[in-house]
Amino acid sequence: MYPSAFDYSAPGSLEEALASLAELGDEGRVLAGGQSLIPMMKLRLAAPGHLVDINGVSELACISESNGHLAIGALARHADVASSEAVSRHNHTVASAAPWVSDPLVRNRGTLCGSVAHCDPEGDWNSVMLAVGASVVARSSSGERVIPITDFIVDFFTNSLHPGEMVTEVRIPAYRGPAGGAYLKLERKVGDYATVGVATHLVLDDSGNVAEAGLGLTAVYGHNLKVTEAEEMMAGQTPGPELFAEAAAIAARTCDPDDNVRGPAEYKRAVVAEYTRRGFAQALTLARGEG
Amino acid sequence: MQITVNINGASETRDVEPRRLLVDFIRSDAGLTGTHIGCDTSSCGACTVLLDGRPVKSCTVLAVQADGSEVKTVEGLAEGGELHPVQAAFKEHHGLQCGFCTPGMMLVGSALLEENPDPSEEEVRWAISGNICRCTGYMNIVTAIQAAGGEGS
């Protein structure tokens, strides 16, 4: 299988990349890891006129902690995220999701920011980002926007980038209190898309009640789904099995999975409920320092 | 556009279309057919090569992206007529049947041993989890990679 013909450039700096994207408009597409884009081009589901390869822009590869957040640059590969000490110190949900993304070879190449921008409802990262309240930094030749993940994800394979903009960074806010989180994924085999994925995030207040809860679901809706109703219901409550069961029930009725090769909808709803319970239980253990 | 890729220590300079896939650059331009094409959808790992030391699926990398990089294929594993320890261990422990997945398995195994010379069974299974074998049931592949590690340490 071969992509249709395209032009290619490999800028050596971010400024050069942004200038190319500004000039190319709709025709331009950023190539980072290429682990979703190249297969889509080979299947002729995507046919960009010009690829702007950012693999030579090494400044985008960094993962750093600064100003109350963890910044993951546009060239940080899934494998870099999985092995990063800064990530494991900073956020349990992100750290636990990284080893579940695709397979080891794809993780060596694919990038977190690329997956976020791709907005595949079966992709893992956007559920994590919805749960932890991440934001996306988008740059263009005319400036920078910091977009909350809830505004960034528009729909099925659709983000809110403008022509000429690219994602340069994803920001994960620092925990404001004792916190924990998990990403639980059911997959048929390594490298398959999720049958169901559940990202949980829990921050406790001084008295041990829920200060902040986050819940994001993979592969059970037209886009990665933030279960706002469950998050709001949990705020201020005492964490524990009863509360988590209530959140699980909300998640199971909010999602809208399809019957497909990965299983019937009813089964997926049951997994959503169970993984929500288990995920929050793990998050609580971590938040209480019992992990 | 013109690219130069160092494959197994030898420079390969060619004019390629941007859409040329790395796996075809290796097989058809450089003539190294030990790198196989299996699924062509980045699922199976038959096309695994080491790109600057890291295992990647060469059906999902553009040749132009390897410009200036070092690629190692299965033909580059043996040195000076001596089998690489992973190759010797695959032979010794019968780590293959039809052989189609073998180049990818051995390259992933060699990259793992570079980082972790004495991996556990679980670590080996984790490392090869992006490579599919339809013959062996994986047992002897895992045994061979572990044995190669054991010899080196």
Short mmCIF file of C-alpha atoms in Angstrom, two decimals:
data_model
loop_
_atom_site.label_atom_id
_atom_site.label_comp_id
_atom_site.label_asym_id
_atom_site.label_seq_id
_atom_site.Cartn_x
_atom_site.Cartn_y
_atom_site.Cartn_z
CA MET A 1 0.00 0.00 0.00
CA TYR A 2 1.28 3.41 -0.88
CA PRO A 3 0.20 6.92 0.05
CA SER A 4 -0.75 9.24 -2.77
CA ALA A 5 2.08 11.56 -3.75
CA PHE A 6 2.88 14.52 -1.51
CA ASP A 7 5.55 17.12 -1.03
CA TYR A 8 7.83 16.89 1.96
CA SER A 9 9.98 19.23 3.96
CA ALA A 10 11.93 18.76 7.17
CA PRO A 11 12.48 22.10 8.89
CA GLY A 12 15.29 22.38 11.41
CA SER A 13 13.55 24.79 13.76
CA LEU A 14 10.09 25.47 15.13
CA GLU A 15 10.00 28.91 13.49
CA GLU A 16 10.74 27.37 10.12
CA ALA A 17 8.05 24.71 10.66
CA LEU A 18 5.47 27.36 11.62
CA ALA A 19 6.38 29.49 8.59
CA SER A 20 5.85 26.45 6.32
CA LEU A 21 2.52 25.63 7.93
CA ALA A 22 1.37 29.26 7.58
CA GLU A 23 2.21 29.22 3.90
CA LEU A 24 0.67 25.80 3.24
CA GLY A 25 -2.63 26.36 5.08
CA ASP A 26 -5.00 23.43 4.60
CA GLU A 27 -2.51 21.55 2.43
CA GLY A 28 0.06 21.27 5.22
CA ARG A 29 0.13 18.47 7.75
CA VAL A 30 2.59 17.95 10.57
CA LEU A 31 4.44 14.63 10.56
CA ALA A 32 5.77 13.66 14.00
CA GLY A 33 5.76 9.94 14.89
CA GLY A 34 3.59 9.11 11.90
CA GLN A 35 2.21 5.96 13.52
CA SER A 36 -1.39 6.94 12.79
CA LEU A 37 -0.88 9.39 9.92
CA ILE A 38 1.26 7.13 7.71
CA PRO A 39 -1.13 4.14 7.98
CA MET A 40 -4.05 6.46 7.19
CA MET A 41 -2.17 7.79 4.16
CA LYS A 42 -1.34 4.27 3.02
CA LEU A 43 -5.02 3.38 3.25
CA ARG A 44 -5.75 6.64 1.39
CA LEU A 45 -7.96 7.82 4.24
CA ALA A 46 -5.75 10.90 4.39
CA ALA A 47 -4.00 12.60 1.49
CA PRO A 48 -2.23 15.73 2.67
CA GLY A 49 -0.54 17.75 -0.08
CA HIS A 50 2.54 18.50 1.97
CA LEU A 51 4.06 16.90 5.04
CA VAL A 52 6.06 19.11 7.37
CA ASP A 53 8.30 16.63 9.21
CA ILE A 54 9.16 18.02 12.67
CA ASN A 55 11.46 15.15 13.68
CA GLY A 56 14.46 17.43 13.25
CA VAL A 57 13.10 20.03 15.70
CA SER A 58 14.81 18.56 18.72
CA GLU A 59 13.60 21.26 21.15
CA LEU A 60 10.14 19.66 20.89
CA ALA A 61 11.31 16.36 22.38
CA CYS A 62 11.48 17.53 25.98
CA ILE A 63 9.44 16.44 28.97
CA SER A 64 9.80 19.00 31.76
CA GLU A 65 8.23 20.15 35.01
CA SER A 66 7.67 23.86 35.26
CA ASN A 67 5.26 26.48 36.61
CA GLY A 68 2.90 24.03 38.21
CA HIS A 69 2.60 21.66 35.29
CA LEU A 70 4.28 18.87 33.41
CA ALA A 71 5.00 19.80 29.80
CA ILE A 72 5.22 17.03 27.21
CA GLY A 73 6.67 18.26 23.92
CA ALA A 74 5.45 17.38 20.45
CA LEU A 75 8.34 15.00 19.77
CA ALA A 76 8.22 13.09 23.07
CA ARG A 77 7.57 9.49 22.05
CA HIS A 78 5.23 7.20 23.98
CA ALA A 79 8.33 5.24 25.04
CA ASP A 80 9.91 8.43 26.41
CA VAL A 81 6.75 9.15 28.41
CA ALA A 82 6.67 5.56 29.69
CA SER A 83 10.27 5.74 30.95
CA SER A 84 10.21 9.35 32.22
CA GLU A 85 10.86 9.83 35.92
CA ALA A 86 9.29 13.29 35.71
CA VAL A 87 6.08 11.70 34.44
CA SER A 88 6.00 9.02 37.14
CA ARG A 89 6.62 11.67 39.83
CA HIS A 90 4.03 14.01 38.43
CA ASN A 91 0.92 12.09 37.41
CA HIS A 92 -0.18 8.51 38.07
CA THR A 93 -2.79 8.40 35.32
CA VAL A 94 -0.36 9.49 32.61
CA ALA A 95 2.35 7.14 33.90
CA SER A 96 0.02 4.16 34.02
CA ALA A 97 -1.38 4.78 30.52
CA ALA A 98 1.95 5.09 28.70
CA PRO A 99 2.86 1.37 28.64
CA TRP A 100 -0.62 0.53 27.30
CA VAL A 101 -0.35 2.60 24.14
CA SER A 102 -0.09 0.29 21.12
CA ASP A 103 3.04 -1.91 21.18
CA PRO A 104 6.72 -1.33 22.04
CA LEU A 105 7.81 -0.60 18.45
CA VAL A 106 5.02 1.88 17.82
CA ARG A 107 5.79 3.49 21.19
CA ASN A 108 9.37 4.03 20.03
CA ARG A 109 8.11 6.20 17.22
CA GLY A 110 4.63 7.57 17.97
CA THR A 111 4.20 10.72 20.04
CA LEU A 112 1.79 11.65 22.82
CA CYS A 113 1.02 15.04 21.26
CA GLY A 114 0.36 13.40 17.90
CA SER A 115 -2.16 11.01 19.47
CA VAL A 116 -3.84 13.88 21.28
CA ALA A 117 -4.13 15.86 18.04
CA HIS A 118 -5.38 12.82 16.12
CA CYS A 119 -8.57 12.66 18.27
CA ASP A 120 -9.22 9.00 17.50
CA PRO A 121 -12.00 7.98 19.93
CA GLU A 122 -10.21 4.64 20.30
CA GLY A 123 -6.93 6.35 21.22
CA ASP A 124 -5.89 6.17 24.85
CA TRP A 125 -4.32 9.53 25.54
CA ASN A 126 -7.31 11.82 25.22
CA SER A 127 -9.23 9.95 27.92
CA VAL A 128 -6.26 10.50 30.22
CA MET A 129 -6.08 14.18 29.27
CA LEU A 130 -9.81 14.65 29.91
CA ALA A 131 -9.52 12.98 33.32
CA VAL A 132 -6.50 15.00 34.49
CA GLY A 133 -7.64 18.33 33.03
CA ALA A 134 -4.77 18.81 30.57
CA SER A 135 -4.40 21.63 28.10
CA VAL A 136 -2.89 21.78 24.65
CA VAL A 137 -0.45 24.44 23.50
CA ALA A 138 -0.99 25.34 19.85
CA ARG A 139 1.49 27.53 18.00
CA SER A 140 1.25 29.28 14.69
CA SER A 141 3.41 31.91 13.03
CA SER A 142 1.13 34.53 14.56
CA GLY A 143 1.16 33.35 18.17
CA GLU A 144 0.25 30.77 20.77
CA ARG A 145 -3.03 29.49 22.20
CA VAL A 146 -3.42 27.36 25.32
CA ILE A 147 -6.53 25.26 24.72
CA PRO A 148 -8.26 23.25 27.48
CA ILE A 149 -8.52 19.63 26.33
CA THR A 150 -12.32 19.82 26.54
CA ASP A 151 -12.26 22.55 23.86
CA PHE A 152 -9.49 20.91 21.87
CA ILE A 153 -11.42 17.68 21.24
CA VAL A 154 -14.28 18.65 18.95
CA ASP A 155 -15.48 15.28 17.72
CA PHE A 156 -14.53 12.03 15.98
CA PHE A 157 -11.03 12.65 14.54
CA THR A 158 -11.61 16.40 14.83
CA ASN A 159 -9.64 18.90 16.89
CA SER A 160 -9.98 22.65 17.16
CA LEU A 161 -6.64 23.58 15.56
CA HIS A 162 -6.78 26.29 12.92
CA PRO A 163 -4.98 25.91 9.59
CA GLY A 164 -1.34 26.85 10.14
CA GLU A 165 -1.38 25.80 13.81
CA MET A 166 0.40 22.85 15.33
CA VAL A 167 0.46 21.27 18.78
CA THR A 168 3.81 21.99 20.40
CA GLU A 169 3.08 20.77 23.91
CA VAL A 170 0.54 19.12 26.19
CA ARG A 171 0.37 20.42 29.76
CA ILE A 172 -0.64 18.27 32.70
CA PRO A 173 -1.46 20.32 35.82
CA ALA A 174 0.38 19.46 39.04
CA TYR A 175 -1.59 17.74 41.78
CA ARG A 176 -3.01 20.13 44.37
CA GLY A 177 -3.10 17.73 47.27
CA PRO A 178 -2.77 14.00 47.89
CA ALA A 179 -3.68 12.40 44.57
CA GLY A 180 -3.74 9.26 42.52
CA GLY A 181 -4.98 7.92 39.25
CA ALA A 182 -4.95 4.99 36.87
CA TYR A 183 -5.59 4.01 33.28
CA LEU A 184 -7.18 0.62 32.88
CA LYS A 185 -7.43 -0.82 29.40
CA LEU A 186 -9.03 -3.97 28.08
CA GLU A 187 -7.50 -5.03 24.77
CA ARG A 188 -7.74 -8.26 22.80
CA LYS A 189 -4.01 -8.30 22.17
CA VAL A 190 -1.02 -6.00 22.46
CA GLY A 191 -1.22 -3.30 19.80
CA ASP A 192 -4.97 -3.55 19.33
CA TYR A 193 -7.18 -0.59 20.02
CA ALA A 194 -8.93 -0.57 23.36
CA THR A 195 -12.11 -2.59 23.73
CA VAL A 196 -12.66 -0.23 26.65
CA GLY A 197 -10.27 2.17 28.40
CA VAL A 198 -10.98 4.06 31.62
CA ALA A 199 -8.86 6.92 32.98
CA THR A 200 -9.41 7.93 36.58
CA HIS A 201 -7.99 10.85 38.55
CA LEU A 202 -8.57 11.68 42.20
CA VAL A 203 -7.33 14.54 44.38
CA LEU A 204 -8.18 14.66 48.09
CA ASP A 205 -8.65 17.71 50.32
CA ASP A 206 -7.22 18.17 53.84
CA SER A 207 -10.02 16.17 55.43
CA GLY A 208 -9.62 13.28 53.00
CA ASN A 209 -12.70 14.06 50.93
CA VAL A 210 -12.72 14.34 47.15
CA ALA A 211 -11.38 17.73 46.06
CA GLU A 212 -11.27 16.82 42.40
CA ALA A 213 -12.33 13.74 40.44
CA GLY A 214 -11.62 13.03 36.78
CA LEU A 215 -13.06 10.29 34.58
CA GLY A 216 -12.36 9.75 30.87
CA LEU A 217 -13.50 6.86 28.68
CA THR A 218 -11.95 5.33 25.55
CA ALA A 219 -13.69 3.57 22.64
CA VAL A 220 -17.22 3.77 24.00
CA TYR A 221 -18.47 6.98 22.36
CA GLY A 222 -17.97 9.05 19.18
CA HIS A 223 -15.03 10.75 20.86
CA ASN A 224 -13.11 10.26 24.10
CA LEU A 225 -15.71 10.94 26.73
CA LYS A 226 -15.38 13.02 29.89
CA VAL A 227 -17.98 11.86 32.40
CA THR A 228 -18.66 15.27 33.89
CA GLU A 229 -21.77 14.15 35.76
CA ALA A 230 -19.78 11.58 37.74
CA GLU A 231 -16.93 14.03 38.38
CA GLU A 232 -19.32 16.66 39.76
CA MET A 233 -21.24 14.12 41.81
CA MET A 234 -18.03 12.98 43.52
CA ALA A 235 -16.73 16.44 44.46
CA GLY A 236 -16.77 17.00 48.23
CA GLN A 237 -17.85 13.42 48.97
CA THR A 238 -16.13 10.78 51.07
CA PRO A 239 -14.19 8.49 48.73
CA GLY A 240 -14.86 4.77 48.96
CA PRO A 241 -16.62 1.81 47.37
CA GLU A 242 -20.13 3.32 47.58
CA LEU A 243 -19.10 6.55 45.89
CA PHE A 244 -17.11 4.72 43.23
CA ALA A 245 -20.05 2.40 42.52
CA GLU A 246 -22.25 5.44 41.99
CA ALA A 247 -19.68 6.97 39.61
CA ALA A 248 -19.47 3.62 37.80
CA ALA A 249 -23.23 3.54 37.29
CA ILE A 250 -23.18 7.05 35.84
CA ALA A 251 -20.28 6.16 33.52
CA ALA A 252 -22.03 3.01 32.29
CA ARG A 253 -25.20 4.87 31.37
CA THR A 254 -23.40 7.91 29.89
CA CYS A 255 -21.28 5.99 27.43
CA ASP A 256 -22.71 4.74 24.16
CA PRO A 257 -20.59 1.85 22.89
CA ASP A 258 -21.14 0.01 19.61
CA ASP A 259 -21.60 -3.69 19.10
CA ASN A 260 -18.53 -4.64 17.09
CA VAL A 261 -15.73 -7.15 16.68
CA ARG A 262 -14.39 -6.20 20.11
CA GLY A 263 -17.62 -7.14 21.85
CA PRO A 264 -21.27 -6.26 22.36
CA ALA A 265 -22.28 -2.89 23.80
CA GLU A 266 -23.72 -4.44 26.94
CA TYR A 267 -20.41 -6.11 27.74
CA LYS A 268 -18.49 -2.87 27.20
CA ARG A 269 -20.83 -1.00 29.53
CA ALA A 270 -20.19 -3.61 32.19
CA VAL A 271 -16.43 -3.21 31.70
CA VAL A 272 -16.75 0.58 31.91
CA ALA A 273 -18.50 0.21 35.27
CA GLU A 274 -16.02 -2.30 36.64
CA TYR A 275 -12.95 -0.40 35.46
CA THR A 276 -14.36 2.84 36.87
CA ARG A 277 -14.70 1.18 40.28
CA ARG A 278 -11.27 -0.42 40.11
CA GLY A 279 -9.59 2.70 38.73
CA PHE A 280 -10.90 4.95 41.49
CA ALA A 281 -10.02 2.33 44.12
CA GLN A 282 -6.43 2.30 42.82
CA ALA A 283 -6.39 6.09 42.68
CA LEU A 284 -7.53 6.28 46.31
CA THR A 285 -4.87 3.82 47.44
CA LEU A 286 -2.22 5.96 45.76
CA ALA A 287 -3.67 9.21 47.10
CA ARG A 288 -3.57 7.82 50.65
CA GLY A 289 0.03 6.75 50.12
CA GLU A 290 -0.88 3.11 50.59
CA GLY A 291 0.26 2.08 47.09
CA MET B 1 14.72 13.98 -3.10
CA GLN B 2 18.19 12.64 -2.45
CA ILE B 3 18.76 10.80 0.81
CA THR B 4 21.68 9.00 2.39
CA VAL B 5 21.03 6.25 4.89
CA ASN B 6 23.72 4.26 6.62
CA ILE B 7 22.53 0.66 6.44
CA ASN B 8 24.59 -1.85 8.40
CA GLY B 9 27.62 0.43 8.17
CA ALA B 10 27.39 1.12 4.42
CA SER B 11 26.13 4.40 3.00
CA GLU B 12 23.20 4.12 0.60
CA THR B 13 22.47 7.28 -1.38
CA ARG B 14 19.39 7.39 -3.62
CA ASP B 15 16.87 9.68 -5.14
CA VAL B 16 13.50 8.73 -3.68
CA GLU B 17 9.95 9.99 -3.77
CA PRO B 18 8.84 11.31 -0.37
CA ARG B 19 6.23 8.56 -0.21
CA ARG B 20 8.79 5.76 -0.52
CA LEU B 21 8.52 3.58 2.56
CA LEU B 22 11.67 2.71 4.47
CA VAL B 23 10.96 -1.02 4.11
CA ASP B 24 10.98 -0.72 0.31
CA PHE B 25 14.09 1.45 0.37
CA ILE B 26 15.81 -1.35 2.30
CA ARG B 27 14.46 -4.24 0.25
CA SER B 28 14.30 -2.85 -3.28
CA ASP B 29 16.84 -0.01 -3.35
CA ALA B 30 19.47 -1.45 -1.02
CA GLY B 31 18.62 -5.03 -2.02
CA LEU B 32 18.46 -6.32 1.55
CA THR B 33 15.51 -8.68 1.53
CA GLY B 34 16.00 -10.05 5.04
CA THR B 35 13.58 -7.37 6.21
CA HIS B 36 10.15 -8.81 5.48
CA ILE B 37 6.81 -7.25 4.63
CA GLY B 38 4.03 -8.95 6.55
CA CYS B 39 0.86 -7.06 7.27
CA ASP B 40 1.92 -3.69 5.80
CA THR B 41 -0.27 -2.05 8.47
CA SER B 42 2.21 -1.78 11.37
CA SER B 43 0.60 -4.67 13.21
CA CYS B 44 2.95 -7.63 12.77
CA GLY B 45 6.54 -6.46 13.19
CA ALA B 46 7.98 -8.55 10.32
CA CYS B 47 9.51 -5.34 8.91
CA THR B 48 11.26 -4.39 12.16
CA VAL B 49 14.63 -2.65 11.79
CA LEU B 50 16.72 -0.67 14.25
CA LEU B 51 16.55 3.04 13.40
CA ASP B 52 19.34 4.77 15.30
CA GLY B 53 19.31 1.81 17.67
CA ARG B 54 15.58 1.72 18.38
CA PRO B 55 13.33 -0.99 16.94
CA VAL B 56 10.69 0.46 14.59
CA LYS B 57 8.30 -0.89 11.99
CA SER B 58 9.82 0.13 8.67
CA CYS B 59 6.48 -0.14 6.83
CA THR B 60 5.38 2.89 8.83
CA VAL B 61 8.42 5.11 8.42
CA LEU B 62 9.14 7.11 5.27
CA ALA B 63 12.55 6.56 3.71
CA VAL B 64 13.10 10.34 3.71
CA GLN B 65 12.71 10.28 7.51
CA ALA B 66 15.76 8.02 7.74
CA ASP B 67 17.94 10.50 5.84
CA GLY B 68 21.17 10.85 7.82
CA SER B 69 20.25 8.00 10.17
CA GLU B 70 21.70 4.60 10.89
CA VAL B 71 19.62 1.56 10.10
CA LYS B 72 20.45 -1.94 11.19
CA THR B 73 18.75 -4.88 9.50
CA VAL B 74 19.07 -8.61 10.12
CA GLU B 75 21.95 -8.70 7.61
CA GLY B 76 23.90 -6.43 9.96
CA LEU B 77 23.63 -8.65 13.04
CA ALA B 78 26.50 -11.02 12.28
CA GLU B 79 29.98 -9.56 12.47
CA GLY B 80 33.15 -10.88 10.85
CA GLY B 81 31.49 -14.15 9.90
CA GLU B 82 30.39 -14.77 13.49
CA LEU B 83 26.71 -15.06 14.26
CA HIS B 84 25.36 -12.50 16.70
CA PRO B 85 24.67 -14.21 20.07
CA VAL B 86 20.93 -13.84 19.41
CA GLN B 87 21.27 -15.56 16.02
CA ALA B 88 23.33 -18.35 17.53
CA ALA B 89 20.77 -18.78 20.30
CA PHE B 90 17.85 -18.90 17.82
CA LYS B 91 19.72 -21.68 16.00
CA GLU B 92 20.61 -23.54 19.20
CA HIS B 93 17.15 -23.28 20.81
CA HIS B 94 15.08 -23.66 17.65
CA GLY B 95 13.62 -20.17 17.97
CA LEU B 96 12.01 -20.29 14.55
CA GLN B 97 9.94 -22.44 12.27
CA CYS B 98 8.98 -20.73 9.01
CA GLY B 99 11.37 -17.86 9.67
CA PHE B 100 9.18 -15.02 8.47
CA CYS B 101 9.07 -13.16 11.80
CA THR B 102 12.62 -14.13 12.74
CA PRO B 103 14.55 -11.06 11.50
CA GLY B 104 12.24 -8.78 13.50
CA MET B 105 12.33 -11.01 16.57
CA MET B 106 16.14 -11.13 16.54
CA LEU B 107 16.51 -7.38 16.09
CA VAL B 108 14.09 -6.64 18.92
CA GLY B 109 15.92 -9.22 21.03
CA SER B 110 19.32 -7.67 20.27
CA ALA B 111 18.03 -4.17 21.12
CA LEU B 112 16.58 -5.45 24.39
CA LEU B 113 19.88 -7.10 25.36
CA GLU B 114 21.77 -3.86 24.65
CA GLU B 115 19.68 -2.16 27.34
CA ASN B 116 19.10 -5.10 29.61
CA PRO B 117 21.70 -7.89 29.23
CA ASP B 118 19.90 -10.39 31.46
CA PRO B 119 16.15 -9.95 30.96
CA SER B 120 13.49 -11.98 32.74
CA GLU B 121 11.00 -14.02 30.73
CA GLU B 122 8.40 -11.34 31.33
CA GLU B 123 10.72 -8.60 30.09
CA VAL B 124 11.43 -10.57 26.92
CA ARG B 125 7.75 -11.20 26.32
CA TRP B 126 7.04 -7.50 26.84
CA ALA B 127 9.80 -6.50 24.40
CA ILE B 128 8.60 -8.82 21.61
CA SER B 129 4.91 -8.04 22.15
CA GLY B 130 4.79 -5.93 18.97
CA ASN B 131 6.07 -8.82 16.85
CA ILE B 132 3.77 -11.62 15.81
CA CYS B 133 4.85 -15.22 15.26
CA ARG B 134 2.27 -17.64 13.86
CA CYS B 135 4.34 -20.81 14.18
CA THR B 136 6.22 -21.25 17.39
CA GLY B 137 3.93 -20.21 20.19
CA TYR B 138 6.81 -17.93 21.22
CA MET B 139 8.28 -20.35 23.79
CA ASN B 140 11.57 -20.97 21.99
CA ILE B 141 11.89 -17.35 20.88
CA VAL B 142 11.77 -16.26 24.50
CA THR B 143 14.16 -19.04 25.51
CA ALA B 144 16.61 -18.07 22.75
CA ILE B 145 16.66 -14.36 23.64
CA GLN B 146 17.16 -15.16 27.32
CA ALA B 147 19.91 -17.65 26.48
CA ALA B 148 21.68 -15.04 24.32
CA GLY B 149 21.50 -12.64 27.25
CA GLY B 150 22.85 -15.25 29.61
CA GLU B 151 25.86 -15.85 27.35
CA GLY B 152 26.70 -12.19 27.21
CA SER B 153 26.62 -11.61 30.94
#
